[in-house]
Tab-separated table of C-alpha atoms in Angstrom:
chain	number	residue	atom	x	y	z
A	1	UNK	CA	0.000	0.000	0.000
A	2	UNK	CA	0.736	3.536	-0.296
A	3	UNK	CA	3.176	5.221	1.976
A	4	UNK	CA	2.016	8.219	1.129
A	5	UNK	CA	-1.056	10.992	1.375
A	6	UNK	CA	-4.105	8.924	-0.032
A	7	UNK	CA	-5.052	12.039	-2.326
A	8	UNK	CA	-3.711	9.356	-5.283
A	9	UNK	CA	-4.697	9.927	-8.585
A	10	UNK	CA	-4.482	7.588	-11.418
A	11	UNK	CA	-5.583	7.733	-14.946
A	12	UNK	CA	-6.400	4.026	-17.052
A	13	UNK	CA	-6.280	4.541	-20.720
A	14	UNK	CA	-6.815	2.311	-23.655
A	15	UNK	CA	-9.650	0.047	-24.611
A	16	UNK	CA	-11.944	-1.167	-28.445
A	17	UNK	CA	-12.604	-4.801	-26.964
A	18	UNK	CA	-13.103	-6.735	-24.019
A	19	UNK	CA	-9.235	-7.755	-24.438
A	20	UNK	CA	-7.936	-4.488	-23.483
A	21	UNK	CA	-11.613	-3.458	-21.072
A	22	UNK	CA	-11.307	-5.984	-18.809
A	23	UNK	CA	-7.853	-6.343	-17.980
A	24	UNK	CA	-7.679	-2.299	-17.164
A	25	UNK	CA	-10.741	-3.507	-15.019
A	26	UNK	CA	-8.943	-5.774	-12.946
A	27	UNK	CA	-5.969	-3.511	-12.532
A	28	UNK	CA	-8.091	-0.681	-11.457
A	29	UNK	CA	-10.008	-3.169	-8.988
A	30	UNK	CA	-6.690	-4.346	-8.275
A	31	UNK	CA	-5.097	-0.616	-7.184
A	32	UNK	CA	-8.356	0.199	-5.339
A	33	UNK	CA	-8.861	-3.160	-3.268
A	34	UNK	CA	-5.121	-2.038	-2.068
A	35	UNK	CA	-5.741	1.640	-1.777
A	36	UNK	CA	-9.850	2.654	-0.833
A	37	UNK	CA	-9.114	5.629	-1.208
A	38	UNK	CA	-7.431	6.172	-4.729
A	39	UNK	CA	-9.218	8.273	-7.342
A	40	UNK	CA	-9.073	6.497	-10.410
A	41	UNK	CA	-10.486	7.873	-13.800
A	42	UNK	CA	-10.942	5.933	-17.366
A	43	UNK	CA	-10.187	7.483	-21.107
A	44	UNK	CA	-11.587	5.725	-24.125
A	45	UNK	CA	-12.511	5.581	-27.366
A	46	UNK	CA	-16.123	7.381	-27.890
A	47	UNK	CA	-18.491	4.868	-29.444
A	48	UNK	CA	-16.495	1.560	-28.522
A	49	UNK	CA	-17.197	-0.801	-25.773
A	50	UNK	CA	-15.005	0.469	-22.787
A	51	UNK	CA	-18.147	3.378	-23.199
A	52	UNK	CA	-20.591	0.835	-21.595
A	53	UNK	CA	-18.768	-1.518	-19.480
A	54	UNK	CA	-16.211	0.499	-17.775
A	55	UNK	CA	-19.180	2.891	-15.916
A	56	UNK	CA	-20.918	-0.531	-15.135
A	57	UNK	CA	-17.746	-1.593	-13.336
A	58	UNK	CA	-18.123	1.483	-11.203
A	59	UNK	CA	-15.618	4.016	-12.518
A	60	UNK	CA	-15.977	7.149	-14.167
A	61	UNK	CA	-14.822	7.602	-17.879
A	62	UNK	CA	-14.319	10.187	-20.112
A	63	UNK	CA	-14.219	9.387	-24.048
A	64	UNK	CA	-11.724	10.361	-26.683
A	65	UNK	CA	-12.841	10.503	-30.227
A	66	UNK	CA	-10.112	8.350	-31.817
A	67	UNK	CA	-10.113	6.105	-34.050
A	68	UNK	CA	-7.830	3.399	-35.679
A	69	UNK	CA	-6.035	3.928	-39.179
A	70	UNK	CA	-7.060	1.142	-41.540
A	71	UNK	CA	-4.220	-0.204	-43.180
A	72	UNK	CA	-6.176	-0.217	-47.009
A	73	UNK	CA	-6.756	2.607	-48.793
A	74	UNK	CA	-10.267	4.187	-47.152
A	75	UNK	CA	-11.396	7.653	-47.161
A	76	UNK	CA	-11.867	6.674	-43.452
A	77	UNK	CA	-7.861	7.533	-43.599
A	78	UNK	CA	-9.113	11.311	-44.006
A	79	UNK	CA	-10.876	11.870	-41.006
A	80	UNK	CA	-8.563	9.626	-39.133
A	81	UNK	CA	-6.220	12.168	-38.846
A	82	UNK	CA	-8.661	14.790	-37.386
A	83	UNK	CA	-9.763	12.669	-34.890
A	84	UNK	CA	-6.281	12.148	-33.412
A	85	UNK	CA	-5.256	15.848	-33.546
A	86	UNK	CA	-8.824	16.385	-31.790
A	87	UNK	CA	-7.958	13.627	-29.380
A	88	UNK	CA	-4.639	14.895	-28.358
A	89	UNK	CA	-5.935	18.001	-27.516
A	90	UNK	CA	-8.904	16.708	-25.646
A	91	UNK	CA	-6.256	14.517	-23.587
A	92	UNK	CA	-4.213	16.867	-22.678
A	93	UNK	CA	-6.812	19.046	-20.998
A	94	UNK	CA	-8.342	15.592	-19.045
A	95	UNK	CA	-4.332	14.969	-18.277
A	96	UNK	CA	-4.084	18.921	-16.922
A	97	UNK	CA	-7.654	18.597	-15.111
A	98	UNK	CA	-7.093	15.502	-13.577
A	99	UNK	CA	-3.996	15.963	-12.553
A	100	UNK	CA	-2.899	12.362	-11.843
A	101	UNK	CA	0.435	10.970	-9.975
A	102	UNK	CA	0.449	8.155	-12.572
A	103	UNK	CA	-0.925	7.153	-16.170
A	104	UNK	CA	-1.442	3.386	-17.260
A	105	UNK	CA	-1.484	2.321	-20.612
A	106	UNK	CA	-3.204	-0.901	-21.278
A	107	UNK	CA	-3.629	-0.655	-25.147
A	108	UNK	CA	-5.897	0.254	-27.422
A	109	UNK	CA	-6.951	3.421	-29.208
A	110	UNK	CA	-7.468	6.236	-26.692
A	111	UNK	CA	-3.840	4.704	-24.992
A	112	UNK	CA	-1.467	6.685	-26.817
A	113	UNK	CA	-3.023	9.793	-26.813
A	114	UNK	CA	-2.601	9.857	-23.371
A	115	UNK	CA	0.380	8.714	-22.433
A	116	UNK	CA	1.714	10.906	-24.935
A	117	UNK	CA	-0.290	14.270	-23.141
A	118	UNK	CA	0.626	12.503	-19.874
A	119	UNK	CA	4.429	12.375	-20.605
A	120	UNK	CA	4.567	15.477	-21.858
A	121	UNK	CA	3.608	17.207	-18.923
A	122	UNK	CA	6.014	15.395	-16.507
A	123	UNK	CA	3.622	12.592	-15.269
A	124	UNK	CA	4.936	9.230	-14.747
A	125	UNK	CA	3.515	6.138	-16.914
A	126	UNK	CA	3.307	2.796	-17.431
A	127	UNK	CA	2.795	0.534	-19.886
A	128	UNK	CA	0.895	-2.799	-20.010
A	129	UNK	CA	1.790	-4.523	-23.085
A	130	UNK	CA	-0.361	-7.665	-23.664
A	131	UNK	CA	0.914	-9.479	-26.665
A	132	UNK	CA	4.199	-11.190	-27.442
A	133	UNK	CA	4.842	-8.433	-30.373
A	134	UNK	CA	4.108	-5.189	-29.738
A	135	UNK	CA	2.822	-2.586	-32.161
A	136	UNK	CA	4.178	0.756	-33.318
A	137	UNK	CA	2.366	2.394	-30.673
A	138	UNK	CA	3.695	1.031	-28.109
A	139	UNK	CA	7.319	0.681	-29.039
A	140	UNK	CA	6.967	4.841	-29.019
A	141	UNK	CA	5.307	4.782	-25.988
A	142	UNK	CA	7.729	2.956	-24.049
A	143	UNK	CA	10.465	5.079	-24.854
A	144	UNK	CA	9.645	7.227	-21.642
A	145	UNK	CA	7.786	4.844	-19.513
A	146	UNK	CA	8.854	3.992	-16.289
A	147	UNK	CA	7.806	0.268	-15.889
A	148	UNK	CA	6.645	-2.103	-18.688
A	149	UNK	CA	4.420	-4.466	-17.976
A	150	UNK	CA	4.840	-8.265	-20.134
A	151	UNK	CA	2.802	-11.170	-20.259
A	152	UNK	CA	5.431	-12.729	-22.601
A	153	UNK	CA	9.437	-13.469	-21.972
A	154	UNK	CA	12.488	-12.052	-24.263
A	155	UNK	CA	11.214	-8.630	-25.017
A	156	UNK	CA	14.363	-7.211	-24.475
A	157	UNK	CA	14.021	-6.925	-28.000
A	158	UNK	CA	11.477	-4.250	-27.950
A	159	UNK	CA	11.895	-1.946	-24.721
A	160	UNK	CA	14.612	-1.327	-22.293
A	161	UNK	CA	15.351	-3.857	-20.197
A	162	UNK	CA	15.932	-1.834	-17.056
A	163	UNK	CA	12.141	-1.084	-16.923
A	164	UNK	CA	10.797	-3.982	-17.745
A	165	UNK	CA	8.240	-6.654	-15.387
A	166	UNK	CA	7.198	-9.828	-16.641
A	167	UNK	CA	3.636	-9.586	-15.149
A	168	UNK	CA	1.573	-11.721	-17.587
A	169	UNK	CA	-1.496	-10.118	-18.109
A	170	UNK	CA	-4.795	-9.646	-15.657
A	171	UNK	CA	-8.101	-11.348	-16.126
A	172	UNK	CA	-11.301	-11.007	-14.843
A	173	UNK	CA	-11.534	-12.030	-11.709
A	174	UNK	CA	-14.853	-13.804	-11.452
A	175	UNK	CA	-13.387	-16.291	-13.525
A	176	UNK	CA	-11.340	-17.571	-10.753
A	177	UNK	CA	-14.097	-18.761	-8.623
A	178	UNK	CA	-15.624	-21.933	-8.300
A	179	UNK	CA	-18.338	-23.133	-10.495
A	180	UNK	CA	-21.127	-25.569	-10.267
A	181	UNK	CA	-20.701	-27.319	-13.565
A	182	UNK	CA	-24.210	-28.465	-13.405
A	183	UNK	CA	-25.714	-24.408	-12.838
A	184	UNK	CA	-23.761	-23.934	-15.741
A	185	UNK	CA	-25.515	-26.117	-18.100
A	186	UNK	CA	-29.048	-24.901	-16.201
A	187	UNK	CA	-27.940	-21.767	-17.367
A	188	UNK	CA	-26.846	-22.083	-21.233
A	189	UNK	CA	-29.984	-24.901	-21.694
A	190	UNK	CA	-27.077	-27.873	-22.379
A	191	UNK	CA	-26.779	-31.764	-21.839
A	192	UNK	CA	-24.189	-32.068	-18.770
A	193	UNK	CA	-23.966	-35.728	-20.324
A	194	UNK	CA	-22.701	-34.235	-23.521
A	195	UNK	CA	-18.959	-32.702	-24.415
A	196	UNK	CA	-19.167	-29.035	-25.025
A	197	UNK	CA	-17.055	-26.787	-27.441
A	198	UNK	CA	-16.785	-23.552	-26.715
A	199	UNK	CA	-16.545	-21.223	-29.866
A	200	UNK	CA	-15.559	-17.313	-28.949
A	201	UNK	CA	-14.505	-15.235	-31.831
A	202	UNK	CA	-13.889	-12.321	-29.198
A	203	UNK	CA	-16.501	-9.762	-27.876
A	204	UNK	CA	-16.945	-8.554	-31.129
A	205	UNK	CA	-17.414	-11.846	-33.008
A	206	UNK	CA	-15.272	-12.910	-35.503
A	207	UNK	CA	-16.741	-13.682	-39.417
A	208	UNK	CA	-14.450	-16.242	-40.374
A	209	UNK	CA	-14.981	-18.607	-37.343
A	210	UNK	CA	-18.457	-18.175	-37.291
A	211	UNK	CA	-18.284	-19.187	-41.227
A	212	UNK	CA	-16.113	-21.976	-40.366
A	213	UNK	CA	-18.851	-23.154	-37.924
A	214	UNK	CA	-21.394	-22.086	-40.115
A	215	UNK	CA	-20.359	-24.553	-42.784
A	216	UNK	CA	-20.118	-27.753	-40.709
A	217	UNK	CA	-23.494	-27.174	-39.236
A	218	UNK	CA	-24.730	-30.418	-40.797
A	219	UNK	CA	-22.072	-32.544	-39.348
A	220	UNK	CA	-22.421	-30.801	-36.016
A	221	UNK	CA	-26.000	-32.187	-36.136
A	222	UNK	CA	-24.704	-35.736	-36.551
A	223	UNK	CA	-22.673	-35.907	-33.555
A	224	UNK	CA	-25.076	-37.056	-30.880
A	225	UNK	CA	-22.658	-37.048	-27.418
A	226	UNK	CA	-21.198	-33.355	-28.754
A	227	UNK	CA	-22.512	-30.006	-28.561
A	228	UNK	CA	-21.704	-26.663	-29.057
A	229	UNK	CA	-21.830	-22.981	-27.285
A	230	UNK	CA	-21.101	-20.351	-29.794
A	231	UNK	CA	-20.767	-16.910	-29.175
A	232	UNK	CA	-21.291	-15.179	-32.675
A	233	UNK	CA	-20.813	-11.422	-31.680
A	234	UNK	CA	-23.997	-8.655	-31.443
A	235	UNK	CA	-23.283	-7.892	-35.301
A	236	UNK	CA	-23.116	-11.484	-36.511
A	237	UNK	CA	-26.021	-13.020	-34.465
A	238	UNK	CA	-29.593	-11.840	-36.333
A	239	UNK	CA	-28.329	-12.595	-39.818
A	240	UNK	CA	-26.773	-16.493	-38.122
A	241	UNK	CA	-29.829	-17.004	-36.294
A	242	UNK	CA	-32.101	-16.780	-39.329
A	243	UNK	CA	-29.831	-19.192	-41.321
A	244	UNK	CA	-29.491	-22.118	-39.096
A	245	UNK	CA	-32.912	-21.410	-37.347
A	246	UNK	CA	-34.533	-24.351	-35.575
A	247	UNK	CA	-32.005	-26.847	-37.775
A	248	UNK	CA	-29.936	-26.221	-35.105
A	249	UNK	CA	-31.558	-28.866	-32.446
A	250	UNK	CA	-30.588	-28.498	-29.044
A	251	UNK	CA	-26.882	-29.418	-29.353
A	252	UNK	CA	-25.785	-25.892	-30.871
A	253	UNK	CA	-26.583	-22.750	-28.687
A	254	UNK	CA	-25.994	-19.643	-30.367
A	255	UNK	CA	-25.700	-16.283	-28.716
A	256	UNK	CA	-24.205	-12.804	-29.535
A	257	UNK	CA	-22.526	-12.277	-26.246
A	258	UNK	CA	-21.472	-14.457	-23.224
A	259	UNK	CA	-21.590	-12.354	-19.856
A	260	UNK	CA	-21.350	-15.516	-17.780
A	261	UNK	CA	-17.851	-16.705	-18.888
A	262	UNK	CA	-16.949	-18.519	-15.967
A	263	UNK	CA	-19.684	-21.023	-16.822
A	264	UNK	CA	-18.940	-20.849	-20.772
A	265	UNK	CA	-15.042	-22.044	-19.422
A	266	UNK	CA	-16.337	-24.422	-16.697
A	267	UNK	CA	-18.262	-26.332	-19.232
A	268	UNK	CA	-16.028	-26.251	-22.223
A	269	UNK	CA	-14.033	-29.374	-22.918
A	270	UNK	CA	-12.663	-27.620	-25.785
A	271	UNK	CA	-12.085	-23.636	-26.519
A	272	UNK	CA	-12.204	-22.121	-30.288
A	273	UNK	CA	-11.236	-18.615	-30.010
A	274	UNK	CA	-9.024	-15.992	-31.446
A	275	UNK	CA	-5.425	-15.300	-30.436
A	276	UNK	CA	-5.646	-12.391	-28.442
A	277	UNK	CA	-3.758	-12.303	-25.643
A	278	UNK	CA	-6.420	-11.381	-22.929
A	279	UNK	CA	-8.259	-15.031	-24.049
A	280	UNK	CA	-4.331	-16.406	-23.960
A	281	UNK	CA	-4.348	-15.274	-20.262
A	282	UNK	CA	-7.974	-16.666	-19.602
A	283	UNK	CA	-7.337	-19.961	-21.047
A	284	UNK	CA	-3.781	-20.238	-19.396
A	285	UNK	CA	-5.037	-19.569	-15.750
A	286	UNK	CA	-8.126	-22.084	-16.119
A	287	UNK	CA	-5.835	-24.777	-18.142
A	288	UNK	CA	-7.724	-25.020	-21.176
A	289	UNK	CA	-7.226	-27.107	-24.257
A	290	UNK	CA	-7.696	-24.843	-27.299
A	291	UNK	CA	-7.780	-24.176	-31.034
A	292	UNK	CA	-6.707	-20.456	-31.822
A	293	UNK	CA	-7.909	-19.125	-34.899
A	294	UNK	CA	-5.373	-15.733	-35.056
A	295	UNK	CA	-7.060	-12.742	-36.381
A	296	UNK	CA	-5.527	-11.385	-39.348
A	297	UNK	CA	-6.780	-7.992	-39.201
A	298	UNK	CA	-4.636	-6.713	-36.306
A	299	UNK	CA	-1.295	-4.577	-36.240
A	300	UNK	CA	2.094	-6.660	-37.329
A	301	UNK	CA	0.273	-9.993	-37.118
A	302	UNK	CA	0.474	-9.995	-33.351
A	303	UNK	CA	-2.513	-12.664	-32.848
A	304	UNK	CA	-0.077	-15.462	-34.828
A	305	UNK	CA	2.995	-14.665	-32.942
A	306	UNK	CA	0.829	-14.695	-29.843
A	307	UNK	CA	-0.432	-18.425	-30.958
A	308	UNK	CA	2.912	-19.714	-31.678
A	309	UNK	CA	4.516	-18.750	-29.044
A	310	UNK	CA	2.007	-21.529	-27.061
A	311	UNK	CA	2.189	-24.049	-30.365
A	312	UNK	CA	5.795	-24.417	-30.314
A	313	UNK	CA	5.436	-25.365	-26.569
A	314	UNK	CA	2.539	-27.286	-27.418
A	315	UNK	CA	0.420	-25.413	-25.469
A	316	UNK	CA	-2.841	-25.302	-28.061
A	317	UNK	CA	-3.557	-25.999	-31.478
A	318	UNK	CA	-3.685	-23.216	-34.108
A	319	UNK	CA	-5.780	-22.820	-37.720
A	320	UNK	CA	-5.154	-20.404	-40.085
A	321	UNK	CA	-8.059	-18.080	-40.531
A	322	UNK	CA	-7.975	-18.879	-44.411
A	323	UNK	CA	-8.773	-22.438	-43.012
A	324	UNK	CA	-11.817	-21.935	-41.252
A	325	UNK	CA	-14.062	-23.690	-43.677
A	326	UNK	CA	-11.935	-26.769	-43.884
A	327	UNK	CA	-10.463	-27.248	-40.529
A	328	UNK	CA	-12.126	-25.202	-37.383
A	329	UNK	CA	-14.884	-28.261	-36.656
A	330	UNK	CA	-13.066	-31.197	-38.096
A	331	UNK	CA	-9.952	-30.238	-35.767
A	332	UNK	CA	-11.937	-29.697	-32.800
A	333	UNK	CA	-13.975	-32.481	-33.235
A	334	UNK	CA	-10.438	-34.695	-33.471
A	335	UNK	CA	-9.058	-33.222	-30.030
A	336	UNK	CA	-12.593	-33.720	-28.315
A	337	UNK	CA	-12.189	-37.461	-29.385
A	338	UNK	CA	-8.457	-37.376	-28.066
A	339	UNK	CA	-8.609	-37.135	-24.716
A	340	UNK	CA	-4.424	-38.012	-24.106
A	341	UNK	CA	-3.971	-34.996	-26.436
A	342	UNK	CA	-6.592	-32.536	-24.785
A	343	UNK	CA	-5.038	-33.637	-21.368
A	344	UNK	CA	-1.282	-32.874	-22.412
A	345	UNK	CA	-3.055	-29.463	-23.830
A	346	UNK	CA	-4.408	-28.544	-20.458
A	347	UNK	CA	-1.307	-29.060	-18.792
A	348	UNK	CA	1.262	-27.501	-21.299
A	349	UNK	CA	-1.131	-23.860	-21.342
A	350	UNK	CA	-1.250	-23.698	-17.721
A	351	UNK	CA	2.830	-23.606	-17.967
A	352	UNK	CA	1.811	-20.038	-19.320
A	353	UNK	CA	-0.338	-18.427	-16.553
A	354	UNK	CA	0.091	-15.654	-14.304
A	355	UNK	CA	-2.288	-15.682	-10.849
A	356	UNK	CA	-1.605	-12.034	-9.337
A	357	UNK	CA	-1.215	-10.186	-12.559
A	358	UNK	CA	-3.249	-7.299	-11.396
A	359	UNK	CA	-1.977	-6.957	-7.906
A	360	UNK	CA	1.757	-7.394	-9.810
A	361	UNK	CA	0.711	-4.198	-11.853
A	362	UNK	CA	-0.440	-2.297	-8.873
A	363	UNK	CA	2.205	-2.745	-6.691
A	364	UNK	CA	4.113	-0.915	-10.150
A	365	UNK	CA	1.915	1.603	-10.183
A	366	UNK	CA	2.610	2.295	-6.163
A	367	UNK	CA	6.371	2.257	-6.841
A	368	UNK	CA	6.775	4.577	-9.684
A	369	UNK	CA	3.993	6.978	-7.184
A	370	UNK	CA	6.417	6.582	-4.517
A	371	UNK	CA	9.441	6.832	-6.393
A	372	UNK	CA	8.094	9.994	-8.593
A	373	UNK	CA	10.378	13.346	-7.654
């Protein structure tokens, strides 16, 4: 805890998707379990998630209007670069009202903006990168961090050594606690009799995996002691819901969001999901064989080196997310089947987890505050 007068002040910046909301979440929970008495304010992206969930976690949150540059040629690109000059100017006036002892990075959008406003003005940050490669962002921002936070080893390669602190990187903490298996299939209206795959294209959905799912339907039907929870993603789930209908039987529940995912995890004998590296630390901590589909829409291909840094060890299985069509089902069906190779799966990804990220990245945040001049 803080040595220090409790008028603390932090700032949490970053968000887009539930892989960079939630783990802010739990460091901010995290800081505040230690310290009552902190004063902790959000900045994100106007319009995206963070929006929504980080006021129903109980923090306040003020909203940049950033957005990303797309990488093809878009007239998007035009206004992109409005946005950002209007969101560095709107951050540095939160940074100078605020006034905080400490800014925290987690990625995403609104992040650099505000470490950027934040280090300009003398204010101590840190930076919590998630994924084994880090993005141009990033590599800029940590230039004048303080402390780096890692969920991956060897990236001496990207930021001073010095400041970095292999963390791993924080989860939700309701999915640590114990779940009654058979509540869980109450809840989702499954067959505790039955193995379960779990398919999570992230909180956003993902169109290639639910494609790849969509097109073995039929011989997801045929498989009488299997059945599947797929989360399709708000966008995906009307236009999905039409097309498979009531063909889909009671062995194939399809929703556009899963709130309850410690029951989604507690059932699943088998996880689809993308590569992010929020899921990576979810799957690690509850030792879960998986199939990573990495998304190929993100900056310098970090969802593949994320995967292979767990294939090489053997740690989960990985399809390409050209391959969707041919491979998502039949391979998960395979490892369901193989229950010596799901085993070694759910031993070799627990090899990866980190338990106290969150209090690991709080006690960083108290030492730089201590620490600052």
């Amino acid at each position: 805890m803080f040595e220090v007068d409790n008028n603390i002040k932090i700032i949490i910046s970053g968000g887009g998707t539930g892989g960079h909301i939630f783990p802010a979440i739990a460091i901010a929970d995290a800081v505040k379990k230690r310290n009552p008495d902190v004063e902790i304010l959000f900045v994100g992206a106007l319009g995206k998630m963070e929006m929504e969930k980080v006021p129903a976690a109980g923090y306040k949150i003020v909203g940049l209007p950033v957005a990303g540059f797309q990488r093809r040629l878009t007239l998007k690109n035009v206004t992109f670069f409005f946005k950002l000059a209007a969101s560095l100017w709107k951050a540095r006036s939160v940074v100078r009202s605020f006034n905080p002892d400490v800014a925290v990075g987690v990625g995403g959008y609104a992040s650099g903006p505000v470490l950027k406003a934040a280090s300009a003005a003398g204010i101590p940050t840190l930076l919590q990168e998630q994924n084994s490669y880090p993005g141009v962002t990033n590599k800029i921002l940590a230039k004048k961090a303080k402390r780096i936070c890692v969920a991956y080893p060897n990236m001496e390669r990207f930021f001073p050594p010095s400041r970095i602190v292999l963390t791993g990187n924080p989860v939700r903490q309701n999915l640590l606690r114990n779940v009654d298996k058979a509540s869980a299939y109450r809840e989702f209206g499954l067959d505790n009799r039955k193995k379960t795959i779990l398919i999570i294209g992230g909180s956003l959905g993902a169109g290639s995996i639910n494609n790849g799912v969509l097109h073995a339907i039929d011989s997801l039907k045929q498989q009488d002691q299997i059945q599947l929870l797929w989360q399709c993603g708000p966008y995906y789930y009307e236009k999905l819901e039409k097309e498979i209908g009531e063909n889909a039987g009671d062995s194939i529940k399809l929703v556009p969001f899963i709130s309850q995912m410690d029951m989604a995890y507690a059932m699943a004998d088998v996880v689809v999901s993308r590569a992010g590296a929020g899921t990576i630390s979810e799957l690690a901590l509850l030792g879960k064989a998986a199939i990573l589909i990495p998304s190929p829409n993100v900056s310098e291909d970090h969802q593949t080196k994320n995967a292979m840094s767990l294939v090489k060890e053997g740690a989960a299985l990985m399809v390409a997310d050209r391959e969707t069509s041919e491979k998502l089902i039949p391979d998960a069906l395979e490892l369901l089947k193989n229950d010596e190779q799901r085993k070694r799966l759910e031993e070799k990804i627990k090899l990866f987890a980190h338990i106290n990220s969150a209090d690991q990245i709080a006690e960083e945040v108290e030492k730089i505050i201590r620490n600052r001049d």
